[in-house]
XYZ file of C-alpha atoms in Angstrom:
733
model
C 0.000 0.000 0.000
C 1.377 3.395 -1.005
C 2.269 5.873 1.763
C -0.580 8.298 2.347
C 0.235 11.911 1.373
C 3.983 11.305 1.442
C 5.615 14.752 1.335
C 8.624 15.440 -0.862
C 10.713 16.221 2.232
C 10.598 12.554 3.231
C 12.412 11.417 0.097
C 15.840 11.727 1.714
C 18.884 9.509 1.440
C 17.455 7.023 3.941
C 13.757 7.042 3.025
C 11.705 4.814 0.711
C 8.100 5.130 -0.421
C 6.548 1.698 -0.009
C 6.314 -0.177 3.301
C 6.204 -3.520 1.454
C 9.407 -2.532 -0.334
C 11.060 -2.073 3.085
C 9.725 -5.467 4.049
C 10.987 -7.315 0.969
C 14.341 -5.508 0.864
C 15.019 -6.391 4.484
C 14.446 -10.117 3.926
C 16.560 -10.172 0.762
C 19.431 -8.309 2.421
C 19.477 -9.752 5.935
C 18.214 -13.331 5.678
C 19.667 -15.883 3.236
C 16.259 -17.492 2.925
C 14.621 -14.255 1.825
C 13.723 -15.616 -1.584
C 11.849 -18.500 0.058
C 9.893 -16.024 2.159
C 8.977 -13.962 -0.918
C 7.684 -17.104 -2.590
C 5.668 -17.838 0.557
C 4.163 -14.332 0.468
C 3.264 -14.731 -3.215
C 1.609 -18.121 -2.709
C -0.124 -16.794 0.402
C -1.602 -13.889 -1.540
C -2.955 -16.341 -4.134
C -4.486 -18.375 -1.305
C -6.091 -15.238 0.117
C -7.702 -14.396 -3.214
C -8.877 -17.966 -3.707
C -10.624 -17.999 -0.308
C -12.386 -14.637 -0.412
C -15.730 -16.378 -0.764
C -15.095 -18.121 2.577
C -14.390 -14.903 4.471
C -16.577 -13.697 7.302
C -16.477 -10.844 9.762
C -13.943 -11.482 12.536
C -12.833 -8.030 13.725
C -16.130 -6.401 14.651
C -14.334 -4.202 17.213
C -13.023 -2.022 14.383
C -16.372 -0.173 14.493
C -17.786 -0.966 17.940
C -15.833 -0.093 21.086
C -15.844 -0.633 24.836
C -13.599 0.881 27.501
C -12.475 -1.565 30.203
C -11.638 0.009 33.567
C -10.603 -3.333 35.120
C -8.218 -5.082 32.694
C -6.035 -8.119 33.369
C -2.472 -7.232 34.434
C 0.631 -9.230 35.320
C 3.457 -6.835 36.273
C 2.484 -5.922 39.842
C 2.186 -9.444 41.256
C 4.007 -11.608 38.683
C 0.845 -13.494 37.704
C -2.343 -12.620 35.818
C -5.155 -11.012 37.772
C -7.636 -8.194 37.414
C -6.331 -4.678 38.054
C -8.775 -4.242 40.929
C -7.421 -7.374 42.635
C -3.704 -6.651 42.492
C -2.202 -5.547 45.797
C 0.342 -3.337 44.010
C -1.060 -0.410 41.974
C -0.337 -0.685 38.248
C -1.040 1.824 35.483
C -2.186 0.302 32.177
C -1.974 1.876 28.712
C -3.949 -0.237 26.248
C -3.327 -0.436 22.507
C -6.854 0.908 22.012
C -6.081 4.072 24.010
C -2.735 4.510 22.251
C -4.319 4.152 18.812
C -7.217 6.492 19.587
C -4.784 9.259 20.513
C -2.940 8.859 17.225
C 0.264 7.790 18.982
C 2.824 5.760 17.014
C 5.926 5.916 19.231
C 6.741 4.537 22.661
C 7.887 7.875 24.090
C 4.692 9.493 22.794
C 2.582 6.888 24.594
C 4.280 7.517 27.940
C 4.455 11.318 27.849
C 0.910 11.860 26.544
C -0.719 9.371 28.904
C 1.490 9.295 32.020
C 2.339 12.578 33.759
C 5.021 10.918 35.917
C 7.078 10.177 32.776
C 9.113 12.673 30.753
C 11.507 12.421 27.811
C 14.521 14.367 26.551
C 15.409 13.201 23.031
C 18.915 13.690 21.644
C 21.251 12.177 19.076
C 22.365 9.545 21.594
C 18.854 8.178 22.199
C 16.167 9.283 24.647
C 16.697 10.273 28.260
C 13.694 8.758 30.036
C 12.656 9.910 33.497
C 10.037 8.242 35.706
C 8.941 9.565 39.104
C 11.868 11.968 39.190
C 14.553 9.338 38.471
C 16.441 8.711 35.240
C 17.091 5.902 32.763
C 19.360 3.671 34.777
C 16.762 3.330 37.568
C 13.978 2.243 35.195
C 13.646 -1.385 34.152
C 12.070 -1.872 30.707
C 10.712 -5.352 29.962
C 9.173 -6.939 26.890
C 6.813 -9.723 27.972
C 8.683 -9.889 31.277
C 12.197 -10.094 29.780
C 14.640 -7.196 30.093
C 15.338 -4.889 27.147
C 19.070 -4.197 27.150
C 21.245 -1.653 25.360
C 21.840 2.054 25.978
C 23.907 4.930 24.645
C 25.585 6.899 27.432
C 22.633 6.059 29.712
C 20.155 7.122 26.993
C 17.706 4.365 26.068
C 17.237 3.534 22.377
C 13.437 3.479 22.486
C 13.268 3.011 18.706
C 13.928 -0.697 19.354
C 10.346 -1.068 20.610
C 7.933 -2.166 17.875
C 4.726 -0.285 18.677
C 2.737 -2.150 16.018
C 2.895 -5.250 18.246
C 2.008 -3.630 21.585
C -1.121 -4.989 23.266
C -0.714 -2.936 26.425
C 1.954 -1.173 28.483
C 1.948 -1.818 32.226
C 3.774 0.627 34.491
C 4.664 -0.246 38.077
C 5.868 2.711 40.130
C 8.641 2.394 42.701
C 11.120 -0.280 43.690
C 10.360 -3.809 42.484
C 13.643 -5.669 42.886
C 12.076 -8.553 44.832
C 10.522 -9.810 41.589
C 12.625 -8.169 38.899
C 16.119 -7.734 40.300
C 18.606 -4.964 39.575
C 17.631 -1.549 38.109
C 13.986 -1.620 39.300
C 14.254 1.403 41.637
C 12.136 4.104 39.958
C 9.744 1.598 38.441
C 9.123 -1.140 35.889
C 7.682 -0.668 32.399
C 6.466 -3.978 30.975
C 5.460 -4.040 27.301
C 3.001 -6.844 26.563
C 2.813 -7.791 22.888
C -0.206 -9.029 20.975
C -0.578 -12.439 19.324
C -4.045 -13.350 17.968
C -5.249 -16.868 18.806
C -8.259 -17.214 16.509
C -7.950 -19.529 13.521
C -7.339 -16.913 10.863
C -4.916 -15.154 8.527
C -4.665 -11.374 8.742
C -2.603 -8.759 6.940
C -2.390 -5.243 8.367
C -0.860 -2.058 6.987
C -0.622 1.003 9.248
C 0.738 4.329 7.932
C 0.946 7.763 9.494
C 2.588 10.953 8.256
C 2.939 14.510 9.566
C 5.195 17.526 9.264
C 8.997 17.672 9.559
C 9.381 14.396 7.703
C 7.651 12.313 10.363
C 6.563 8.976 8.911
C 5.699 5.688 10.593
C 4.685 2.622 8.617
C 4.183 -0.969 9.646
C 3.142 -4.134 7.853
C 2.244 -7.360 9.635
C 1.188 -10.863 8.621
C -0.447 -13.044 11.308
C -1.326 -16.706 10.828
C -2.958 -18.911 13.441
C -4.297 -22.404 12.836
C -4.878 -25.377 15.160
C -2.540 -24.183 17.904
C 0.256 -22.911 15.621
C 0.870 -19.186 15.219
C 3.234 -17.158 13.067
C 3.451 -13.395 13.579
C 5.614 -11.388 11.184
C 6.031 -7.625 11.205
C 8.123 -4.865 9.715
C 7.994 -1.222 10.763
C 9.733 1.921 9.577
C 9.967 5.139 11.552
C 11.622 8.373 10.489
C 11.762 12.076 11.263
C 13.778 15.027 9.994
C 16.004 17.200 12.157
C 14.632 20.625 12.957
C 15.460 23.817 14.822
C 13.291 26.216 16.776
C 16.093 28.761 16.985
C 19.235 29.047 14.847
C 21.204 31.031 17.437
C 23.345 29.970 20.368
C 25.370 31.849 22.942
C 29.073 32.167 22.275
C 30.960 30.026 24.761
C 31.613 32.018 27.926
C 29.038 34.714 27.142
C 25.422 35.175 28.206
C 24.719 37.925 25.654
C 26.797 37.398 22.480
C 25.232 34.980 19.989
C 26.305 33.175 16.852
C 24.577 31.121 14.177
C 24.339 27.372 14.604
C 22.942 24.513 12.551
C 22.809 22.185 15.568
C 19.346 20.557 15.568
C 16.866 21.090 18.365
C 15.609 17.602 17.546
C 17.898 15.089 15.801
C 16.345 13.300 12.836
C 16.680 9.577 12.290
C 15.660 6.579 10.161
C 14.725 3.391 12.009
C 13.613 -0.091 10.894
C 12.418 -3.038 12.981
C 11.746 -6.569 11.794
C 10.014 -9.049 14.090
C 9.121 -12.715 13.808
C 7.441 -14.842 16.438
C 6.233 -18.445 16.378
C 3.893 -20.011 18.921
C 2.761 -23.598 19.311
C 0.254 -25.030 21.774
C -0.049 -28.773 21.042
C -2.264 -29.340 24.104
C -4.205 -27.205 26.551
C -1.379 -27.706 29.055
C 1.697 -26.805 26.959
C 2.533 -23.514 25.212
C 5.796 -22.764 23.403
C 6.967 -19.618 21.670
C 10.130 -18.258 20.079
C 10.708 -14.750 18.781
C 13.323 -12.578 17.098
C 13.571 -8.806 16.669
C 16.141 -7.002 14.558
C 16.412 -3.208 14.665
C 18.624 -0.663 12.955
C 18.710 3.103 13.198
C 20.843 5.930 11.849
C 20.705 9.624 12.698
C 20.230 12.321 10.065
C 22.130 15.355 11.301
C 23.398 18.401 9.376
C 26.936 18.055 8.086
C 29.794 20.286 9.199
C 29.339 23.716 7.633
C 32.006 25.687 5.777
C 32.254 29.373 4.876
C 30.827 29.891 1.365
C 33.250 31.174 -1.263
C 33.064 34.926 -1.727
C 31.946 35.590 1.853
C 33.206 38.820 3.473
C 36.424 38.566 5.406
C 35.897 37.414 8.988
C 32.735 35.455 8.210
C 32.465 32.404 10.433
C 30.854 29.124 9.469
C 27.797 28.164 11.522
C 28.573 25.795 14.374
C 26.762 22.565 15.234
C 27.401 20.374 12.207
C 28.931 16.903 12.421
C 31.166 14.754 10.232
C 29.359 11.533 11.088
C 26.006 9.972 11.887
C 25.314 7.665 14.836
C 24.383 4.149 13.733
C 22.688 1.597 16.007
C 21.869 -2.078 15.570
C 20.069 -4.477 17.877
C 19.284 -8.191 17.670
C 17.140 -9.832 20.302
C 15.756 -13.360 20.438
C 14.093 -15.470 23.094
C 12.394 -18.810 23.666
C 9.698 -19.482 26.274
C 7.949 -22.637 27.397
C 4.941 -22.787 29.769
C 3.394 -25.951 31.136
C 0.067 -25.616 32.968
C -0.636 -28.458 35.354
C -3.991 -26.859 36.169
C -5.496 -23.424 35.599
C -3.691 -22.124 38.723
C -0.481 -24.165 38.681
C 2.178 -23.672 36.031
C 5.887 -23.889 35.304
C 7.671 -21.451 32.977
C 11.187 -21.475 31.522
C 12.649 -18.757 29.301
C 15.957 -17.769 27.721
C 16.772 -14.408 26.109
C 19.782 -13.045 24.225
C 19.950 -9.312 23.501
C 22.755 -7.745 21.435
C 23.134 -4.016 20.867
C 25.883 -1.910 19.373
C 26.426 1.603 18.094
C 29.136 3.701 16.506
C 29.976 6.495 14.100
C 29.389 6.303 10.354
C 31.197 9.118 8.536
C 29.378 11.064 5.838
C 32.068 13.764 5.569
C 35.671 12.981 4.661
C 38.179 13.915 7.385
C 41.929 13.602 7.806
C 41.476 10.165 9.366
C 38.272 8.754 7.843
C 36.649 8.427 4.436
C 32.942 8.719 3.682
C 31.229 5.476 4.711
C 33.792 4.454 7.360
C 32.211 2.963 10.483
C 33.917 3.208 13.883
C 32.274 1.124 16.602
C 31.939 2.866 19.968
C 30.165 0.341 22.137
C 28.880 -3.237 21.947
C 26.646 -4.817 24.583
C 25.357 -8.338 24.967
C 23.035 -9.782 27.594
C 22.094 -13.430 28.133
C 19.334 -14.210 30.601
C 17.614 -17.419 31.638
C 14.840 -17.961 34.125
C 12.698 -20.645 35.713
C 9.470 -19.769 37.534
C 6.610 -21.729 39.011
C 3.224 -20.306 39.998
C 1.275 -22.402 42.478
C -2.263 -22.065 43.751
C -1.697 -24.157 46.868
C -5.045 -23.084 48.320
C -8.100 -21.470 46.773
C -7.196 -18.107 48.313
C -3.429 -17.995 47.847
C -0.798 -17.817 45.109
C 2.851 -18.715 45.572
C 5.646 -17.855 43.133
C 9.096 -19.415 43.349
C 11.764 -18.709 40.769
C 15.426 -18.411 39.885
C 17.254 -16.587 37.136
C 20.725 -16.140 35.744
C 22.066 -13.230 33.754
C 25.366 -12.355 32.154
C 26.249 -8.923 30.777
C 29.074 -8.179 28.350
C 30.430 -4.754 27.446
C 33.031 -3.864 24.838
C 33.666 -0.133 24.479
C 36.510 1.000 22.256
C 36.303 4.611 23.396
C 36.159 3.556 27.055
C 38.837 0.868 26.773
C 36.510 -1.796 28.249
C 36.117 -5.482 27.492
C 34.422 -6.901 30.579
C 31.590 -9.188 31.646
C 29.744 -9.987 34.863
C 27.175 -12.558 35.925
C 24.266 -12.439 38.377
C 22.430 -15.330 40.050
C 19.175 -14.860 41.931
C 16.463 -16.833 43.679
C 13.152 -15.359 44.779
C 9.864 -16.328 46.393
C 6.556 -14.556 46.868
C 3.411 -15.626 48.680
C 0.055 -13.891 48.362
C -2.951 -14.819 50.498
C -6.480 -13.493 50.858
C -8.824 -13.856 53.840
C -12.363 -12.648 54.511
C -12.766 -9.967 57.184
C -16.390 -9.076 57.885
C -17.971 -7.752 54.697
C -14.579 -7.227 53.079
C -11.294 -9.024 52.572
C -7.609 -8.566 53.322
C -4.857 -9.572 50.892
C -1.249 -9.756 52.039
C 1.852 -10.331 49.923
C 5.385 -11.000 51.123
C 8.344 -11.531 48.837
C 12.107 -11.883 49.084
C 14.887 -12.016 46.529
C 18.472 -13.130 47.128
C 20.850 -11.790 44.490
C 24.439 -12.931 44.091
C 26.429 -10.510 41.957
C 29.867 -11.582 40.745
C 31.392 -8.298 41.925
C 29.136 -7.267 44.819
C 28.359 -10.602 46.473
C 24.940 -11.179 48.102
C 22.015 -8.810 48.619
C 18.488 -9.310 49.942
C 15.543 -7.257 48.648
C 12.233 -7.794 50.490
C 8.699 -6.718 49.637
C 5.490 -6.560 51.670
C 2.021 -5.349 50.679
C -1.322 -5.229 52.440
C -4.672 -4.541 50.770
C -8.114 -4.170 52.315
C -11.095 -4.491 49.953
C -14.712 -3.646 50.643
C -16.894 -3.746 47.552
C -15.495 -1.228 45.033
C -13.072 0.269 47.592
C -9.442 -0.827 47.968
C -6.838 0.499 50.406
C -3.228 -0.574 49.838
C 0.044 -0.198 51.730
C 3.377 -1.197 50.163
C 6.992 -1.476 51.194
C 9.607 -2.671 48.734
C 13.370 -2.533 48.528
C 15.363 -1.701 45.420
C 18.833 -2.750 44.347
C 21.029 -1.608 41.486
C 24.501 -2.957 40.781
C 26.810 -0.380 39.155
C 27.141 -0.888 35.418
C 30.268 -2.169 33.741
C 30.947 1.322 32.384
C 30.722 2.821 35.892
C 33.184 0.202 37.145
C 35.732 0.030 34.343
C 35.502 3.112 32.099
C 38.856 4.498 30.940
C 37.583 7.125 28.520
C 39.394 9.824 26.559
C 38.033 11.884 23.678
C 38.376 15.330 22.178
C 35.239 17.338 21.442
C 35.831 20.532 19.433
C 39.433 20.658 20.631
C 38.575 20.150 24.308
C 39.644 16.871 25.971
C 37.131 14.839 27.998
C 38.227 12.160 30.485
C 36.132 9.726 32.559
C 37.265 6.986 34.926
C 35.287 4.070 36.325
C 35.647 3.040 39.938
C 35.936 -0.596 41.008
C 35.394 0.394 44.648
C 31.787 1.454 44.039
C 28.990 0.073 46.220
C 25.559 -0.982 44.906
C 22.748 1.552 45.048
C 19.913 0.643 47.408
C 16.438 2.077 47.901
C 13.444 1.855 50.223
C 10.015 2.576 48.742
C 6.833 3.192 50.766
C 3.384 3.919 49.358
C -0.244 4.267 50.467
C -3.068 3.970 47.961
C -6.841 4.358 48.142
C -9.020 3.394 45.189
C -12.660 3.252 44.142
C -13.178 1.129 41.020
C -16.272 -0.048 39.137
C -16.938 -0.604 35.445
C -18.163 3.009 35.210
C -15.582 4.932 37.239
C -12.123 4.467 38.715
C -10.624 6.983 41.149
C -7.384 6.559 43.066
C -4.913 8.556 45.122
C -1.387 7.392 45.948
C 1.271 8.892 48.163
C 4.823 7.558 48.128
C 8.353 8.007 49.463
C 11.435 6.673 47.689
C 14.786 6.816 49.500
C 17.955 5.947 47.539
C 21.371 5.484 49.150
C 24.858 5.389 47.611
C 23.757 6.911 44.309
C 26.461 6.557 41.653
C 27.269 9.880 40.000
C 30.001 11.375 37.873
C 31.960 13.887 39.908
C 34.178 16.462 38.246
C 37.587 16.735 39.888
C 39.846 19.745 39.359
C 43.123 19.096 37.571
C 46.347 20.210 39.273
C 49.956 19.638 38.293
C 50.129 16.215 39.977
C 46.893 14.888 38.508
C 47.758 16.276 35.049
C 50.982 14.273 35.036
C 48.993 11.168 35.996
C 46.408 11.791 33.268
C 49.040 12.297 30.581
C 50.676 9.021 31.517
C 47.259 7.285 31.348
C 46.474 8.863 27.966
C 49.752 9.413 26.068
C 47.785 10.443 22.956
C 46.898 13.739 24.677
C 48.753 16.636 23.007
C 50.247 19.652 24.767
C 47.497 21.870 23.321
C 44.782 19.546 24.607
C 46.423 19.262 28.030
C 46.448 23.050 28.369
C 42.618 23.060 28.015
C 42.001 20.270 30.553
C 40.451 21.767 33.683
C 38.602 18.766 35.166
C 38.193 15.022 34.767
C 35.243 12.842 35.794
C 35.240 9.958 38.285
C 32.302 7.709 39.179
C 31.651 7.772 42.930
C 29.022 6.835 45.554
C 28.429 10.341 46.786
C 24.732 11.126 46.638
C 21.497 10.305 48.382
C 18.174 10.540 46.626
C 14.856 11.522 48.127
C 11.686 11.428 46.023
C 8.261 12.203 47.530
C 5.126 12.270 45.471
C 1.362 12.150 45.157
C -0.602 10.732 42.235
C -4.290 11.321 41.479
C -6.014 9.251 38.780
C -9.551 9.429 37.438
C -11.175 7.511 34.612
C -14.901 7.443 33.923
C -17.280 6.024 31.346
C -19.604 9.027 31.443
C -21.924 7.500 28.835
C -21.740 4.510 26.527
C -19.866 6.681 24.010
C -17.980 9.176 26.180
C -14.961 8.474 28.366
C -12.775 10.932 30.245
C -9.577 10.438 32.194
C -7.364 12.793 34.142
C -4.065 12.092 35.888
C -2.060 14.450 38.103
C 1.297 13.926 39.818
C 3.244 15.986 42.298
C 6.915 15.003 42.476
C 9.502 16.471 44.807
C 12.853 14.942 43.873
C 16.075 15.913 45.640
C 19.634 14.707 45.745
C 22.230 15.335 48.449
C 25.959 15.693 47.832
C 27.847 16.138 51.085
C 25.537 18.133 53.370
C 23.707 20.050 50.643
C 20.331 19.102 49.169
C 19.517 20.208 45.612
C 16.569 19.598 43.319
C 17.189 16.613 41.067
C 18.122 17.673 37.541
C 15.304 17.435 34.944
C 12.695 16.809 37.618
C 9.198 18.293 37.255
C 7.163 19.344 40.296
C 3.638 19.296 38.780
C 2.337 17.451 35.725
C -1.072 16.340 34.457
C -2.592 14.540 31.480
C -6.214 14.870 30.379
C -8.065 12.754 27.799
C -11.606 13.154 26.492
C -12.707 10.402 24.110
C -15.975 10.126 22.190
C -16.961 7.105 20.113
C -20.135 6.284 18.248
C -21.043 3.627 15.682
C -23.618 3.823 12.891
C -24.001 0.388 11.292
C -20.753 -0.071 9.329
C -19.165 3.255 10.286
C -17.523 4.228 13.567
C -16.306 7.680 14.608
C -13.752 8.240 17.348
C -12.754 11.736 18.495
C -9.917 12.047 21.002
C -8.683 15.225 22.688
C -5.640 14.871 24.936
C -3.465 17.351 26.742
C -0.306 17.393 28.826
C 0.316 20.224 31.279
C 3.417 20.569 33.405
C 5.319 23.082 35.496
C 8.930 24.092 34.881
C 11.704 21.530 34.515
C 14.550 22.044 36.994
C 18.123 22.464 35.805
C 20.232 23.319 38.900
C 22.925 25.936 38.171
C 21.229 26.805 34.853
C 18.042 28.454 33.663
C 15.027 26.206 34.287
C 12.943 25.183 31.286
C 9.492 26.831 31.455
C 6.312 24.855 31.916
C 3.774 24.381 29.150
C 0.395 22.998 28.171
C 0.100 21.142 24.881
C -3.112 19.778 23.343
C -3.646 17.268 20.544
C -6.754 16.243 18.610
C -7.170 12.992 16.679
C -10.157 11.573 14.811
C -10.443 8.006 13.547
C -13.042 6.823 11.024
C -13.728 3.071 10.886
C -15.406 1.422 7.900
C -16.611 -2.194 7.846
C -18.253 -2.228 4.424
C -16.692 -5.593 3.613
C -16.846 -8.810 5.632
C -13.199 -9.548 4.948
C -11.562 -6.155 5.497
C -11.597 -3.035 7.648
C -10.414 0.428 6.728
C -9.487 3.161 9.256
C -8.355 6.553 8.024
C -7.432 9.131 10.656
C -6.712 12.842 10.720
C -5.650 15.044 13.585
C -3.707 18.059 14.793
C -0.725 17.838 17.119
C -0.014 20.863 19.319
C -3.258 22.674 18.517
C -2.202 25.982 20.096
C 1.287 25.962 18.519
C 3.336 25.950 21.738
C 7.074 26.216 20.949
C 10.162 26.861 23.080
C 12.342 29.279 21.093
C 14.802 30.205 23.848
C 18.503 30.449 23.052
C 20.561 27.802 24.856
C 24.280 27.109 24.771
C 23.957 23.306 24.674
C 20.533 22.604 23.067
C 19.807 20.241 25.935
C 18.110 22.205 28.711
C 14.577 22.068 27.367
C 11.283 20.438 28.345
C 9.070 20.963 25.285
C 10.569 19.524 22.102
C 7.642 20.180 19.747
C 8.311 22.065 16.477
C 4.794 23.518 16.619
C 1.386 22.754 15.174
C 1.283 19.834 12.715
C -1.372 18.065 10.682
C -1.254 14.272 11.189
C -2.820 11.905 8.650
C -2.902 8.109 8.787
C -4.650 5.008 7.536
C -4.931 1.419 8.777
C -6.048 -1.319 6.401
C -6.685 -4.869 7.613
C -7.524 -7.950 5.562
C -8.498 -11.184 7.300
C -9.400 -14.717 6.269
C -10.925 -17.440 8.398
């Protein structure tokens, strides 16, 4: 299917016009059996045409709609149960809500729908913040298995295939008793979709807007007699843009100069996914999946002074000689055996590889156009065994063990290290009747053995009282984070615009530990859900980079460590960075959530968070960098169906106060509103058609301030944009 309204600006050196062309080219280039797959697609299309007379309506939900305020979740307790019944509060973002808001990216889903999340995109990835804490304290899972790979602590969120997302579950606070290291700020678990009706379906989803933004995905799903095959390819791209072409001259707060440095860095990203499932009996389920992703930035090249320019003319700053290139390959196998409906055994194994580096598109003294210099390569292998037991009718027990090994090779940091982790955990949840209500209690404990940091215990305890639609919850959980291999072993030297940069790891670091307390009260029915949560999160031994002044003695040491440093570079070296356990973290917050089915067709939701995040170095407390004190999201959704036509109108807004940047100017707060309409047509029994049109940033809010680094911002929107999309689905039973 041809891209809808593809603008000329998208036809850049990395873009193509047909999603199926991406799909076919990928198979031919990457997989040796690509020709076999193309033959399979061709024969499959013939089979589809031959069976049109057998088709019947399967996806009636494409016109009709219902909004479930009590979905099934798994992240909070480690086993499936209704949201109302889980003793640990979980926030759920369904694929239906994401689609209705016209969202096609993972960061868009979080920031538009969750006020406690914020993003800062840059050429190195996306700096994600949750409940006041940054990337390294947030554990991202796909179907319960960790997503690995980062660029200087910036997560490459383009590895997440949004076309396969069924729902996103977000668990706030420490959760190391179930999930191990890194789960201090919270856990984000992405649950993917896999249809289990006997059918064949082909889906094409395209969306385009201004500044070269284009997302396209194509998927082929086959399920028959317990066997499923789910194939997908998605392409995502955006152009670089500026909101201001000026920057302050280094060392001045008044003098400016022209720059071509982008406010937002463009990119081209592709993801291929393949998953197979097989359920030979009602007791046994097997699945295996693979995801391959690749991404390259699209930044302006280094500028030169045009010939004939007046004497003294300076070239604009901010260009680069290279693009950043990223590749990821992730595969996993999972087996589940159900003894009964409440007793099961699960085994899984995951391998995740990620690497990035510089690909030169400008010839330099050392590199030719097309040269690739690898900066960092990561590999993670993880295996787990878990059993879920319903020993009594009112209790659930989970016992499990897992093993993980992380590898890091960083040329620029002079690292080639690996570390393993072993862990065993147990959790018991029981429910008893108390008068007209009930009390549920959960206790859990995890013992982690880290190759470098020995043994650590992380407990968890929750208590929930339920009386009809009312729930009151109290939670305590401990968090644990082992320092990363870069924080332990980095030996980094680089020169950026003539200025040397040096970072050292520290093998004497201690693990970071946290204590999380929360109280929650909730009223939930099928018509309305209201909740309020207060929490405290205390983090000890936070690992930070500390800048240390260079004196004559330390300069001699540094020059011996890095003999490539020139005299000119040494004269500009004022500080070097060392990882240390120096800080304490203190995050207090309140969350208010409301969702209501006002009528059959009208739903509203509103979410507000207050976050007070501080860090202490020595005896001084300061506001945590990039933290936001107040934030809210509001969604009004209207849906109505007339026979074979369905209309969905969605208005959503995000409002937040200023973003704190200690020692610099804070980024101002903003309110941004988006409107999306979806039109569903079921005129055929064997196909559905959903065009959509909307406006992002209705009131054209833009931050045009001049900044010396292009990084101290909160609002990254280029302004008002028209967004147009179409989803076409063909299905055969």
